Short mmCIF file of C-alpha atoms in Angstrom, two decimals:
data_model
loop_
_atom_site.label_atom_id
_atom_site.label_comp_id
_atom_site.label_asym_id
_atom_site.label_seq_id
_atom_site.Cartn_x
_atom_site.Cartn_y
_atom_site.Cartn_z
CA MET A 1 -10.39 -4.42 -30.51
CA SER A 2 -10.68 -0.37 -30.40
CA ASN A 3 -12.42 -1.42 -34.27
CA THR A 4 -15.94 -2.46 -32.06
CA LEU A 5 -14.84 1.29 -29.76
CA ARG A 6 -15.25 4.07 -32.28
CA PRO A 7 -19.00 1.84 -33.79
CA TYR A 8 -19.72 1.13 -29.52
CA LEU A 9 -19.50 5.44 -28.85
CA ALA A 10 -21.37 6.48 -31.35
CA CYS A 11 -24.37 4.18 -30.87
CA VAL A 12 -24.25 5.52 -27.41
CA ARG A 13 -23.93 9.51 -28.59
CA SER A 14 -27.33 8.70 -30.74
CA SER A 15 -28.79 6.38 -28.41
CA LEU A 16 -28.65 9.26 -25.46
CA THR A 17 -28.49 12.16 -27.74
CA ALA A 18 -32.53 10.50 -28.35
CA ALA A 19 -33.39 9.26 -25.46
CA LEU A 20 -32.26 12.83 -23.80
CA THR A 21 -35.39 14.92 -25.60
CA LEU A 22 -36.80 15.30 -22.03
CA GLU A 23 -40.20 17.50 -21.31
CA ASN A 24 -41.70 18.52 -17.55
CA PHE A 25 -43.71 16.76 -16.55
CA PRO A 26 -45.99 17.17 -13.21
CA SER A 27 -46.20 14.41 -10.91
CA GLN A 28 -49.43 12.49 -11.41
CA VAL A 29 -49.68 11.09 -8.13
CA SER A 30 -48.72 13.84 -5.46
CA GLU A 31 -49.83 17.25 -6.50
CA ARG A 32 -47.97 20.25 -7.12
CA HIS A 33 -44.44 17.68 -7.04
CA ASN A 34 -42.02 17.48 -9.33
CA VAL A 35 -40.49 14.23 -9.37
CA ALA A 36 -38.12 11.94 -11.90
CA GLU A 37 -40.12 9.34 -13.18
CA ILE A 38 -37.63 7.14 -14.18
CA GLU A 39 -36.50 7.20 -10.13
CA ALA A 40 -39.67 7.36 -8.79
CA GLN A 41 -41.80 4.92 -10.84
CA SER A 42 -44.92 6.08 -9.95
CA THR A 43 -46.83 5.96 -13.48
CA PRO A 44 -46.00 3.31 -15.79
CA GLU A 45 -46.78 5.36 -19.47
CA VAL A 46 -44.46 7.43 -19.13
CA LEU A 47 -41.74 5.12 -18.64
CA LEU A 48 -40.18 4.28 -22.13
CA THR A 49 -38.30 0.86 -23.16
CA PRO A 50 -35.18 1.05 -21.22
CA LEU A 51 -32.53 -0.62 -23.99
CA LEU A 52 -28.99 -1.89 -23.80
CA ILE A 53 -25.80 -1.29 -25.87
CA SER A 54 -22.91 -4.04 -25.28
CA ARG A 55 -20.05 -3.73 -26.63
CA ASN A 56 -19.18 -7.41 -25.03
CA ALA A 57 -20.38 -9.54 -22.00
CA SER A 58 -18.60 -6.95 -19.63
CA GLU A 59 -18.64 -3.73 -21.62
CA GLN A 60 -22.81 -2.57 -21.01
CA VAL A 61 -24.46 0.66 -21.21
CA LEU A 62 -28.24 0.68 -20.74
CA ILE A 63 -29.82 3.61 -21.07
CA GLU A 64 -33.72 3.69 -19.23
CA PRO A 65 -35.51 7.15 -20.80
CA SER A 66 -39.02 8.02 -19.09
CA ILE A 67 -40.88 11.41 -19.88
CA ASN A 68 -38.85 13.44 -18.11
CA SER A 69 -35.49 12.08 -17.07
CA VAL A 70 -33.48 9.34 -17.47
CA ARG A 71 -30.72 7.05 -16.15
CA LEU A 72 -27.47 5.79 -17.80
CA SER A 73 -26.04 3.31 -16.43
CA ILE A 74 -22.23 1.86 -17.37
CA LYS A 75 -20.52 -1.22 -16.92
CA ILE A 76 -17.38 -1.07 -17.06
CA LYS A 77 -14.38 -3.67 -18.13
CA GLN A 78 -12.66 -5.34 -15.67
CA ALA A 79 -10.69 -8.32 -16.63
CA ASP A 80 -8.51 -9.06 -13.20
CA GLU A 81 -8.74 -8.36 -9.92
CA ILE A 82 -6.48 -5.34 -10.04
CA GLU A 83 -8.92 -3.99 -12.40
CA ARG A 84 -11.59 -4.17 -10.37
CA ILE A 85 -10.20 -3.30 -7.57
CA LEU A 86 -8.94 0.38 -9.74
CA ALA A 87 -12.30 0.48 -11.25
CA HIS A 88 -14.25 0.16 -7.63
CA LYS A 89 -12.04 2.67 -6.16
CA PHE A 90 -12.35 4.65 -8.76
CA THR A 91 -15.60 5.18 -8.96
CA ARG A 92 -16.98 5.61 -5.23
CA PHE A 93 -14.57 8.38 -5.39
CA LEU A 94 -16.86 9.71 -8.15
CA MET A 95 -19.86 8.86 -6.73
CA MET A 96 -18.72 10.51 -3.31
CA ARG A 97 -18.48 13.84 -5.02
CA ALA A 98 -21.74 13.11 -6.91
CA GLU A 99 -22.87 16.93 -5.31
CA ALA A 100 -20.27 18.22 -7.13
CA PHE A 101 -21.07 16.76 -10.53
CA VAL A 102 -25.00 17.12 -10.46
CA ILE A 103 -26.10 14.32 -12.61
CA LEU A 104 -23.76 11.77 -11.22
CA ARG A 105 -26.34 9.19 -9.14
CA ARG A 106 -25.01 8.54 -5.62
CA VAL A 107 -25.40 4.48 -6.13
CA PRO A 108 -25.07 2.05 -9.22
CA VAL A 109 -27.59 0.60 -10.19
CA LYS A 110 -27.64 -2.89 -9.39
CA GLY A 111 -25.36 -4.91 -11.86
CA TYR A 112 -23.84 -1.93 -13.27
CA ASP A 113 -20.30 0.69 -11.95
CA ILE A 114 -22.25 3.51 -11.97
CA SER A 115 -24.84 5.39 -12.93
CA PHE A 116 -25.97 9.45 -14.23
CA LEU A 117 -29.20 10.48 -13.81
CA VAL A 118 -30.39 13.52 -16.51
CA THR A 119 -34.18 15.12 -15.96
CA ASN A 120 -35.05 17.64 -18.02
CA LYS A 121 -34.44 20.36 -15.24
CA ASN A 122 -30.86 19.44 -16.25
CA VAL A 123 -31.21 19.62 -19.90
CA GLU A 124 -32.33 22.93 -19.68
CA ASP A 125 -29.71 24.37 -17.18
CA MET A 126 -26.84 22.68 -19.58
CA MET A 127 -26.45 21.91 -23.78
CA LYS A 128 -27.09 19.06 -24.68
CA HIS A 129 -25.04 18.20 -27.22
CA LYS A 130 -22.04 19.26 -24.82
CA LEU A 131 -23.40 16.38 -21.98
CA VAL A 132 -23.57 13.79 -24.36
CA ASP A 133 -19.75 14.78 -25.38
CA PHE A 134 -19.46 14.72 -21.63
CA VAL A 135 -20.88 11.23 -21.51
CA ILE A 136 -19.10 10.08 -24.29
CA GLN A 137 -16.09 11.29 -22.89
CA PHE A 138 -16.05 9.89 -19.58
CA MET A 139 -16.24 6.73 -20.74
CA GLU A 140 -13.45 6.60 -22.51
CA ASP A 141 -11.24 8.40 -20.57
CA VAL A 142 -12.05 5.91 -17.35
CA ASP A 143 -11.05 3.23 -19.47
CA ARG A 144 -7.82 5.21 -20.06
CA GLU A 145 -7.77 5.82 -16.56
CA LEU A 146 -7.56 2.44 -15.58
CA SER A 147 -5.15 1.13 -17.71
CA GLU A 148 -2.60 3.84 -17.13
CA ALA A 149 -2.96 3.33 -13.11
CA LYS A 150 -2.67 -0.26 -14.31
CA LEU A 151 0.86 0.31 -15.88
CA SER A 152 1.81 2.62 -13.27
CA LEU A 153 1.14 0.07 -10.95
CA ASN A 154 3.40 -1.95 -12.15
CA ALA A 155 5.56 0.12 -13.49
CA ARG A 156 5.97 1.28 -9.45
CA ALA A 157 6.07 -2.42 -7.80
CA ARG A 158 9.39 -3.41 -11.07
CA ILE A 159 10.82 -0.38 -9.84
CA VAL A 160 10.71 -1.41 -5.99
CA ALA A 161 11.45 -4.81 -6.38
CA GLU A 162 14.49 -4.12 -9.25
CA SER A 163 15.93 -1.60 -6.33
CA TYR A 164 15.76 -4.12 -3.26
CA LEU A 165 17.39 -7.13 -4.92
CA SER A 166 19.62 -4.98 -6.53
CA GLN A 167 21.24 -4.19 -3.46
CA PHE A 168 21.76 -7.77 -2.81
CA ALA A 169 24.00 -8.23 -5.62
CA MET B 1 12.15 7.87 -0.46
CA LEU B 2 12.58 4.41 -2.01
CA GLN B 3 14.50 2.45 0.78
CA LEU B 4 14.34 2.25 4.44
CA GLU B 5 16.86 3.21 6.63
CA PRO B 6 18.22 0.32 8.90
CA ASN B 7 18.75 3.11 11.48
CA ASN B 8 17.40 5.25 13.56
CA ARG B 9 16.43 8.36 12.93
CA TYR B 10 15.85 9.93 15.91
CA LEU B 11 19.08 8.60 17.50
CA ALA B 12 20.95 9.45 14.77
CA THR B 13 20.63 12.86 14.76
CA THR B 14 20.27 13.64 18.65
CA LEU B 15 22.81 11.88 19.82
CA PRO B 16 25.94 13.59 17.87
CA LEU B 17 24.17 16.96 19.49
CA LEU B 18 24.17 15.18 23.11
CA PHE B 19 27.74 14.60 22.72
CA ALA B 20 28.39 17.73 21.23
CA ALA B 21 26.92 19.79 24.05
CA PRO B 22 29.08 21.89 25.76
CA LYS B 23 27.63 20.67 28.81
CA PRO B 24 25.54 18.00 30.12
CA SER B 25 22.25 18.53 30.14
CA SER B 26 19.37 16.05 30.97
CA VAL B 27 16.92 14.32 28.60
CA ASP B 28 14.07 12.21 28.94
CA GLN B 29 12.86 10.76 25.68
CA ALA B 30 10.92 7.97 24.49
CA PHE B 31 10.02 6.64 20.76
CA VAL B 32 9.72 4.15 18.85
CA ASP B 33 10.90 2.16 15.27
CA PHE B 34 9.14 -0.26 13.29
CA ASP B 35 7.95 -3.95 14.41
CA SER B 36 6.70 -2.33 18.21
CA ILE B 37 10.46 -1.20 19.18
CA ARG B 38 10.18 1.31 21.92
CA TYR B 39 12.83 3.12 22.99
CA HIS B 40 13.77 4.87 25.98
CA LEU B 41 16.73 7.40 25.82
CA TRP B 42 17.12 9.26 29.04
CA THR B 43 19.35 10.92 32.17
CA PRO B 44 18.92 9.33 35.21
CA ASP B 45 20.52 10.75 37.63
CA PRO B 46 19.97 14.72 38.23
CA LYS B 47 23.04 15.55 39.28
CA ASN B 48 25.56 13.64 36.78
CA LYS B 49 23.78 14.06 33.53
CA ALA B 50 26.82 13.18 31.50
CA VAL B 51 25.16 9.36 32.15
CA LEU B 52 22.68 8.54 29.27
CA LEU B 53 20.80 5.60 29.69
CA LEU B 54 19.58 4.00 26.33
CA SER B 55 16.97 1.48 26.23
CA MET B 56 15.58 -1.03 23.57
CA ASP B 57 12.28 -2.88 24.52
CA VAL B 58 11.94 -5.48 21.24
CA ARG B 59 8.54 -7.83 21.28
CA CYS B 60 10.41 -10.80 20.65
CA TRP B 61 13.41 -10.95 23.05
CA SER B 62 12.66 -14.07 24.26
CA ASP B 63 13.20 -14.94 20.35
CA LEU B 64 15.73 -13.44 19.76
CA SER B 65 18.27 -14.39 23.41
CA GLN B 66 17.45 -17.99 22.51
CA HIS B 67 19.43 -16.97 19.56
CA GLY B 68 22.55 -15.42 20.57
CA ALA B 69 21.37 -12.06 20.82
CA MET B 70 23.03 -11.22 23.78
CA ASP B 71 25.90 -12.39 22.85
CA LEU B 72 26.06 -10.36 20.05
CA MET B 73 24.93 -6.95 21.80
CA ARG B 74 28.35 -8.16 24.06
CA ARG B 75 30.07 -8.40 20.99
CA GLU B 76 29.23 -4.74 19.39
CA TYR B 77 28.64 -2.82 22.30
CA GLY B 78 30.56 -4.29 25.58
CA ASP B 79 31.66 -1.73 27.38
CA TYR B 80 28.22 0.02 26.75
CA LEU B 81 25.88 -2.86 27.87
CA VAL B 82 24.49 -3.15 31.07
CA GLN B 83 24.46 -6.39 32.95
CA ASP B 84 20.87 -8.21 33.17
CA ASP B 85 20.21 -6.90 36.96
CA GLU B 86 20.53 -3.78 35.79
CA THR B 87 17.96 -3.58 32.60
CA GLU B 88 15.82 -1.16 32.43
CA ALA B 89 12.16 -2.46 33.85
CA GLU B 90 10.00 -3.10 30.73
CA TYR B 91 12.36 -3.03 28.68
CA SER B 92 14.77 -5.71 26.81
CA VAL B 93 18.15 -4.34 26.71
CA THR B 94 20.00 -1.00 28.32
CA LEU B 95 22.92 1.03 27.23
CA LYS B 96 25.17 3.11 29.50
CA ILE B 97 27.23 6.01 28.02
CA HIS B 98 29.13 7.84 29.62
CA ILE B 99 29.37 11.32 27.53
CA ASP B 100 32.63 13.00 29.17
CA GLN B 101 34.27 9.89 28.97
CA LEU B 102 33.91 9.22 25.03
CA PRO B 103 36.45 9.49 22.67
CA ALA B 104 37.90 13.38 21.44
CA GLY B 105 37.84 12.54 17.50
CA GLU B 106 34.99 13.71 15.16
CA GLU B 107 35.46 9.65 13.11
CA GLU B 108 35.20 8.22 16.56
CA ARG B 109 32.12 9.69 17.60
CA ALA B 110 30.11 9.43 14.55
CA GLU B 111 31.16 6.08 14.77
CA ILE B 112 29.36 5.50 17.82
CA VAL B 113 26.26 7.15 17.13
CA SER B 114 25.67 4.85 14.15
CA LYS B 115 26.23 2.09 16.06
CA LEU B 116 23.93 3.25 18.48
CA SER B 117 21.29 4.43 16.28
CA LEU B 118 21.51 0.37 14.39
CA LEU B 119 20.79 -1.06 17.44
CA LYS B 120 17.74 -2.23 16.57
CA ARG B 121 19.02 -3.90 13.37
CA ASN B 122 21.98 -5.66 15.55
CA ALA B 123 19.00 -6.84 18.00
CA LEU B 124 17.75 -8.66 15.34
CA ALA B 125 20.77 -9.42 13.38
CA ALA B 126 21.38 -12.40 16.20
CA PRO B 127 19.29 -15.43 14.53
CA PHE B 128 20.39 -14.47 10.72
CA GLU B 129 24.35 -14.76 11.90
CA LYS B 130 23.81 -18.21 14.26
CA ALA B 131 21.78 -19.78 10.86
CA PHE B 132 24.66 -18.24 8.35
CA GLY B 133 27.54 -20.09 11.11
CA ILE B 134 24.97 -23.18 10.74
CA GLN B 135 25.04 -23.35 7.29
CA LYS B 136 28.59 -23.32 7.04
CA HIS B 137 29.14 -26.11 9.42
CA LEU B 138 26.53 -27.98 7.54
CA GLU B 139 28.80 -27.29 4.30
CA ALA B 140 31.19 -28.82 6.21
CA ASN B 141 30.14 -31.59 7.54
CA PRO B 142 27.24 -33.36 5.39
CA ARG B 143 24.55 -34.90 6.73
CA GLY B 144 24.36 -37.42 4.35
CA GLU B 145 21.43 -38.62 2.16
CA ASP B 146 18.38 -37.02 4.34
CA ASP B 147 18.99 -33.57 4.15
CA VAL B 148 15.80 -32.64 6.04
CA VAL B 149 16.10 -29.66 8.03
CA ARG B 150 15.36 -30.39 11.24
CA LYS B 151 12.92 -28.07 13.60
CA GLU B 152 15.93 -27.55 15.95
CA ASP B 153 17.57 -25.59 12.99
CA VAL B 154 14.42 -23.60 11.88
CA MET B 155 15.07 -20.39 14.21
CA SER B 156 11.64 -18.35 14.17
CA VAL B 157 10.98 -14.59 15.42
CA HIS B 158 7.74 -13.61 15.86
CA TYR B 159 8.34 -9.67 15.70
CA ARG B 160 4.70 -8.58 14.85
CA PRO B 161 1.63 -9.44 15.88
CA GLU B 162 0.73 -12.14 14.09
CA GLU B 163 3.91 -12.03 11.30
CA ALA B 164 6.40 -14.04 11.42
CA LEU B 165 10.29 -14.59 10.42
CA TYR B 166 11.25 -18.42 9.96
CA ILE B 167 14.96 -19.32 9.31
CA LEU B 168 15.98 -22.71 7.80
CA PRO B 169 19.59 -23.17 7.14
CA SER B 170 20.72 -26.64 5.14
CA SER B 171 24.06 -27.41 3.78
CA ASP B 172 23.88 -25.05 0.78
CA ARG B 173 22.16 -22.39 1.26
CA VAL B 174 19.15 -20.33 4.22
CA THR B 175 16.06 -20.30 3.52
CA ILE B 176 14.25 -17.01 5.37
CA VAL B 177 10.57 -17.42 5.09
CA PHE B 178 8.07 -14.81 6.21
CA SER B 179 5.11 -15.01 7.24
CA THR B 180 2.76 -11.72 6.50
CA ILE B 181 -0.92 -10.22 7.20
CA PHE B 182 -3.14 -8.01 4.47
CA LYS B 183 -5.52 -6.26 6.77
CA GLU B 184 -7.62 -5.15 3.67
CA GLU B 185 -8.23 -6.70 0.38
CA THR B 186 -7.01 -3.47 -1.14
CA ASP B 187 -3.73 -4.27 0.48
CA ARG B 188 -3.77 -7.72 -0.28
CA ILE B 189 -4.40 -7.81 -4.03
CA PHE B 190 -1.64 -4.84 -4.57
CA GLY B 191 0.51 -6.79 -2.09
CA LYS B 192 0.43 -9.55 -5.16
CA VAL B 193 1.42 -7.57 -8.11
CA PHE B 194 4.33 -6.19 -5.66
CA LEU B 195 5.34 -9.89 -4.91
CA GLN B 196 4.90 -10.58 -8.64
CA GLU B 197 7.47 -8.67 -9.56
CA PHE B 198 10.35 -9.20 -6.57
CA VAL B 199 9.59 -12.88 -7.74
CA ASP B 200 9.77 -12.08 -11.85
CA ALA B 201 12.74 -9.70 -11.05
CA ARG B 202 15.02 -12.44 -11.37
CA ARG B 203 15.45 -12.31 -15.04
CA ARG B 204 16.44 -8.45 -14.93
CA PRO B 205 20.12 -7.99 -15.68
CA SER B 206 20.58 -6.18 -12.98
CA CYS B 207 18.72 -8.49 -10.00
CA GLN B 208 20.76 -11.86 -12.11
CA THR B 209 22.86 -12.47 -8.46
CA ALA B 210 19.91 -11.61 -6.40
CA PRO B 211 18.49 -14.26 -4.07
CA GLN B 212 15.53 -15.88 -5.40
CA VAL B 213 12.20 -14.85 -4.05
CA LEU B 214 9.04 -17.09 -3.75
CA TYR B 215 5.21 -16.53 -3.25
CA THR B 216 2.61 -18.13 -1.57
CA ASN B 217 -1.24 -17.18 -0.76
CA ARG B 218 -3.24 -18.26 2.25
CA GLU B 219 -1.37 -21.73 2.61
CA PRO B 220 2.30 -22.11 3.92
CA PRO B 221 5.07 -23.39 1.57
CA LEU B 222 6.24 -26.28 1.63
CA GLU B 223 9.20 -26.00 3.51
CA ILE B 224 8.00 -25.59 7.15
CA ARG B 225 4.32 -27.06 6.03
CA ASP B 226 5.98 -30.09 6.64
CA ILE B 227 8.31 -29.52 9.82
CA PRO B 228 7.25 -31.26 12.98
CA GLY B 229 5.66 -29.25 15.57
CA LEU B 230 5.42 -25.91 13.39
CA GLY B 231 3.51 -26.72 11.08
CA ALA B 232 0.50 -26.66 13.43
CA GLY B 233 1.00 -23.25 14.50
CA LEU B 234 1.08 -21.09 10.83
CA GLU B 235 -0.93 -19.03 10.15
CA ARG B 236 -3.62 -19.78 7.28
CA GLY B 237 -6.48 -18.08 6.05
CA GLU B 238 -7.82 -15.14 3.07
CA ASN B 239 -4.74 -12.38 3.67
CA VAL B 240 -2.29 -14.35 4.75
CA GLY B 241 0.77 -14.11 2.78
CA TYR B 242 4.48 -16.40 2.56
CA VAL B 243 7.11 -15.14 1.06
CA THR B 244 10.48 -17.08 1.10
CA PHE B 245 13.79 -15.96 -0.38
CA VAL B 246 16.44 -18.54 -0.65
CA LEU B 247 19.97 -16.74 0.16
CA PHE B 248 23.13 -18.52 -0.97
CA PRO B 249 26.68 -18.84 0.33
CA ARG B 250 27.73 -16.01 -2.50
CA HIS B 251 25.10 -13.67 -0.41
CA PHE B 252 27.18 -14.01 2.67
CA ALA B 253 30.75 -14.50 1.56
CA THR B 254 32.60 -12.10 4.05
CA PRO B 255 31.83 -10.55 6.77
CA ALA B 256 30.48 -7.38 5.37
CA LEU B 257 28.65 -8.98 2.60
CA ALA B 258 26.68 -10.91 5.46
CA ALA B 259 26.59 -8.15 7.40
CA GLU B 260 24.37 -6.22 4.10
CA SER B 261 22.60 -9.42 3.56
CA ILE B 262 21.45 -9.19 7.01
CA THR B 263 20.37 -4.98 7.20
CA GLN B 264 18.29 -5.15 3.76
CA ILE B 265 16.61 -8.71 4.97
CA GLN B 266 14.95 -7.85 7.92
CA LEU B 267 13.84 -4.35 6.97
CA PHE B 268 11.61 -6.09 3.82
CA ARG B 269 8.39 -6.36 5.72
CA ASP B 270 7.92 -3.05 6.05
CA TYR B 271 9.10 -2.08 2.88
CA LEU B 272 7.31 -4.21 0.94
CA HIS B 273 3.75 -2.55 3.18
CA TYR B 274 5.34 0.70 2.81
CA HIS B 275 5.74 0.73 -0.93
CA ILE B 276 2.18 -0.22 -0.99
CA LYS B 277 0.68 2.09 1.52
CA CYS B 278 2.50 4.72 -0.70
CA SER B 279 0.99 3.56 -4.34
CA LYS B 280 -2.55 3.00 -3.03
CA ALA B 281 -1.44 7.49 -1.77
CA TYR B 282 -0.16 7.60 -5.66
CA MET B 283 -3.54 6.26 -6.95
CA HIS B 284 -5.60 8.69 -4.81
CA SER B 285 -4.20 12.04 -5.54
CA ARG B 286 -4.37 10.56 -9.04
CA MET B 287 -7.93 9.87 -9.34
CA ARG B 288 -8.71 13.48 -7.52
CA THR B 289 -7.05 15.17 -10.28
CA ARG B 290 -8.83 12.92 -12.84
CA VAL B 291 -11.69 14.13 -11.29
CA ALA B 292 -11.52 17.37 -11.52
CA GLU B 293 -10.86 17.69 -15.07
CA PHE B 294 -14.12 15.85 -15.39
CA LEU B 295 -15.74 18.69 -13.19
CA LYS B 296 -14.11 20.90 -16.37
CA VAL B 297 -15.64 19.59 -18.46
CA LEU B 298 -18.94 19.07 -17.26
CA ASN B 299 -18.90 22.69 -16.81
CA ARG B 300 -18.38 23.22 -20.48
CA ALA B 301 -21.51 22.01 -20.82
CA LYS B 302 -23.38 25.47 -18.98
CA PRO B 303 -23.48 28.02 -21.07
CA ASP B 304 -22.88 31.40 -19.50
CA VAL B 305 -25.77 33.83 -19.09
CA ALA B 306 -24.28 37.15 -19.42
CA ALA B 307 -26.01 39.32 -17.58
CA GLY B 308 -27.54 40.47 -20.55
CA GLU B 309 -29.39 37.66 -22.46
CA GLY B 310 -30.41 36.79 -18.18
CA ALA B 311 -32.65 40.10 -18.15
CA ARG B 312 -35.11 40.30 -21.11
CA LYS B 313 -37.81 42.26 -22.06
CA THR B 314 -41.78 42.29 -23.29
CA ALA B 315 -43.28 44.24 -25.62
CA SER B 316 -44.20 46.77 -23.24
CA GLY B 317 -40.62 47.70 -21.82
CA ARG B 318 -40.65 45.61 -18.37
CA SER B 319 -37.31 43.51 -18.35
CA PHE B 320 -37.76 40.39 -16.41
CA VAL B 321 -35.46 37.59 -15.02
CA ARG B 322 -36.37 34.11 -17.02
CA ALA B 323 -36.40 31.08 -13.90
#
């Protein structure tokens, strides 16, 4: 299974590095305003082609670039109910702290679990390769965190059941 | 804390203090226990502070007294139990303790304290003991071909507003069915994981002799579904779960074993929900540490703005800070 992970992440990394070539773009709709064009969608000519990178049907990354901002949406693998609940809790937890994360979007794009919004200002403040590193590491860590949480839940359940039932013997 | 304690911690710590005090003092405490049980511990007579009144209110007292709870109370607490008409208003059972008439020995006093703090456990034990008795009777005189559980034999105890427990004795076993409500969807899914482990635990060597556990979601299990009169009143729905314990005679062969089994079974529902809440709290703290780590990684992306670099100089010597 993990033989598709490395190419998947490499593809996301190179696509993201290419998409993050952002420049300042004053709004053509309102004077002296500067908006993230991918969110406002006010001038169609600066919106670039969205790119969908799929590992399989349940793990996808959508990159929507524009001239001054990029929206990155991730769909996390959720095989069963427990993973669904854990992923939902985790992403909600992160999104409530979106201000601290700067590049995180408070609401995910429809059909995805979590979204990032990177503007030209963010790219100026932070080093681009480190930013891409962060996103890639985020994707790996989320999967790992989910599987660890599921394992610990199962282990805990096993201990609870065993300690209760062994008292009857 | 893995296991819940069957005795009431507050009583177990307060009563020895009251008993050991050189001069009896007045006390008036109201406190609670699991499953909406209220206690009232007080000295009613200000002139005679050595008389202590302990009252307990059990929601399902009507169910319990139907199954012989008063007899059990009388058996355990004998002299301390007051008559029905003297029972405190809005409470189910009252015990009167004379502090000055207690036996002097340390051990005897400790035993009395532990007995009093097991008041809730003893009240709820009544239907179980009755069921064990019925089972032994059925084992000795088997009913024959139609060993079907009759409605009269089923004991139901509605110990919580929407949850109940049903006890069905038959000739070779006693079946106990818990109905439980999961108020949140997360609880329901966690509960499913936990209960699946309970069902599977029997495979493990340490639990070989443990009672068999079965679990159904939404629909009540077959054992109680078909009992006339009872089947219609059972809860059904997304967040209702039914857990069935099958106790075999070896679990209550001796009085000591029976008492242990009863104590354990009573606390099952609270034990389950307590551990579900604990694991939710654990998940929460895990997520918090993970988020802190992410923040650290993200902050690495921000380059350090060294003081010298921040302020730059032009060719003519003017310095400025790049915005």
